[in-house]
Tab-separated table of C-alpha atoms in Angstrom:
chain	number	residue	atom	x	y	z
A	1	UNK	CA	20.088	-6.351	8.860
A	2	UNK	CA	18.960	-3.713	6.903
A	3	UNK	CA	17.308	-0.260	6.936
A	4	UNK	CA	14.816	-0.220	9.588
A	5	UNK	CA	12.217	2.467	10.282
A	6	UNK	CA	12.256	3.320	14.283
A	7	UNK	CA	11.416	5.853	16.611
A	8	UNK	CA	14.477	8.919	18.096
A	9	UNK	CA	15.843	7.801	21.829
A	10	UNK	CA	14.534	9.883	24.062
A	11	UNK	CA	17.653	12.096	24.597
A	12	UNK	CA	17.380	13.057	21.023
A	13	UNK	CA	20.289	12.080	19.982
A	14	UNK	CA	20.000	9.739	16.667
A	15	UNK	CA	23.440	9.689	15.180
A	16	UNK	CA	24.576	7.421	17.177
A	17	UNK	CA	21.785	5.217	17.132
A	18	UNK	CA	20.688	4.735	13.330
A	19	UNK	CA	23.274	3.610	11.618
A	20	UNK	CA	22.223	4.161	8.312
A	21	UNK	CA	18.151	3.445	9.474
A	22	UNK	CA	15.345	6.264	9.345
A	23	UNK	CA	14.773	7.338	12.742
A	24	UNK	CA	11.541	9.894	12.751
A	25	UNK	CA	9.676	11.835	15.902
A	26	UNK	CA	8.218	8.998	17.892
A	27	UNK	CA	4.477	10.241	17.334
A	28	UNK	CA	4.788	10.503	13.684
A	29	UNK	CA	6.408	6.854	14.286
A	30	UNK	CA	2.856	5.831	15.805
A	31	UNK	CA	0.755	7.936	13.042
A	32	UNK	CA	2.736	5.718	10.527
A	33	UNK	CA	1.945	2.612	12.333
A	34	UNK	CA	-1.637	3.361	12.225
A	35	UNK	CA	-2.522	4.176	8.740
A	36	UNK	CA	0.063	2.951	6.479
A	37	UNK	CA	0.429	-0.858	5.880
A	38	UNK	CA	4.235	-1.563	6.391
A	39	UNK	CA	4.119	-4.831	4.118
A	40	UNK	CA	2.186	-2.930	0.512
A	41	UNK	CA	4.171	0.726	0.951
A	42	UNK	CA	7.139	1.583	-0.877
A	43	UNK	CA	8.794	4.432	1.200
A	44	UNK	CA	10.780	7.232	-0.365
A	45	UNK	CA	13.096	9.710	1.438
A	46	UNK	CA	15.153	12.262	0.330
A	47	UNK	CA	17.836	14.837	2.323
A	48	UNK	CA	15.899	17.949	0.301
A	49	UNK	CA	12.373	18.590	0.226
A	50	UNK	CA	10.517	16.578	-2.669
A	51	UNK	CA	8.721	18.663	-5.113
A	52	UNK	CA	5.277	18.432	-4.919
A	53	UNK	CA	4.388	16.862	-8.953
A	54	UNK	CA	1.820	18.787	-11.035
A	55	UNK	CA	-1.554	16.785	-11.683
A	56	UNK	CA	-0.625	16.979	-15.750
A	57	UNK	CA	2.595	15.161	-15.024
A	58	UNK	CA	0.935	12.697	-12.566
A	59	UNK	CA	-1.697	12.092	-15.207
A	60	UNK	CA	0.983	11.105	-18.120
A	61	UNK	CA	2.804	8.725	-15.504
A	62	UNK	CA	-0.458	7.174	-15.090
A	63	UNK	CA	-1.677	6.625	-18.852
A	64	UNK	CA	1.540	5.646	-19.815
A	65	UNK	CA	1.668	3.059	-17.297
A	66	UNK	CA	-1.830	1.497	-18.146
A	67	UNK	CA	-0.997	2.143	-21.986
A	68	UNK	CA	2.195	-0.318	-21.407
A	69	UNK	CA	0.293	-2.859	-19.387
A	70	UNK	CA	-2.474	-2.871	-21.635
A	71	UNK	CA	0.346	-3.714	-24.919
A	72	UNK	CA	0.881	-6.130	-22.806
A	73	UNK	CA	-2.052	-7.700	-21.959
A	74	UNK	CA	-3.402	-7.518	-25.652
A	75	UNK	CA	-0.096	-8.813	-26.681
A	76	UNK	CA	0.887	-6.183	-28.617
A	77	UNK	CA	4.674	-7.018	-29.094
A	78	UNK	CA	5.518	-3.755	-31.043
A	79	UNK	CA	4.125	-1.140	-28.768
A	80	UNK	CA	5.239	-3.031	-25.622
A	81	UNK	CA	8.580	-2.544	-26.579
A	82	UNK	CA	8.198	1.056	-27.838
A	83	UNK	CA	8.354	1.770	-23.695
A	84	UNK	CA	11.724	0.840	-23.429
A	85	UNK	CA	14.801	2.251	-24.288
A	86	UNK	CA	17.096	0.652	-27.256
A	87	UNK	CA	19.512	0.305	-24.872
A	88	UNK	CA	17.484	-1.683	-22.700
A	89	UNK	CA	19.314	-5.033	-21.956
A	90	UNK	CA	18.015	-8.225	-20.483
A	91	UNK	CA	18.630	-9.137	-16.762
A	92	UNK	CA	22.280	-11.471	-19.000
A	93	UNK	CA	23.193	-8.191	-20.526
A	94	UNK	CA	21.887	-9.191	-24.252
A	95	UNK	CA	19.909	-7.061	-26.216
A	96	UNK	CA	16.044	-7.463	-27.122
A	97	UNK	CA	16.620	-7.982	-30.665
């Protein structure tokens, strides 16, 4: 169970076949195979064409992600939380404070 990754059957017609799985052009299937390790890559799809992100935005993803790991790591309660919403809740629904 679950949504596999798999090559089109050879008549073409997938609709049939995927039932809710990704099924791609057989040689990008064996392009994938060869330079992306299935077991560390998070795979994203999307009906519409993604938007290719700006380097500026990239770059403020990035520093704000080592920024909040680095609160962390210094254990730097205050600023930790200032990454999360005040809405946040915990994984039993109560709230951080």
């Amino acid at each position: 169970h679950g949504i596999w990754i798999h090559g089109m059957p050879l008549n073409g017609d997938r609709e049939k076949f995927t039932q809710g799985c990704l099924a791609i052009n057989n040689d990008s299937l064996k392009s994938l195979e060869k330079n992306i390790d299935y077991k560390k890559t998070v795979l994203i799809t999307s009906h519409d064409e993604f938007k290719k992100a700006k380097k500026d935005d990239i770059a403020l993803i990035l520093s704000s992600i080592y920024k909040w790991k680095e609160a962390w790591k210094v254990s730097n309660l205050n600023e930790y939380l200032s990454y999360y919403s005040k809405d946040f809740k915990r994984s039993d629904r109560s709230d951080f404070n």
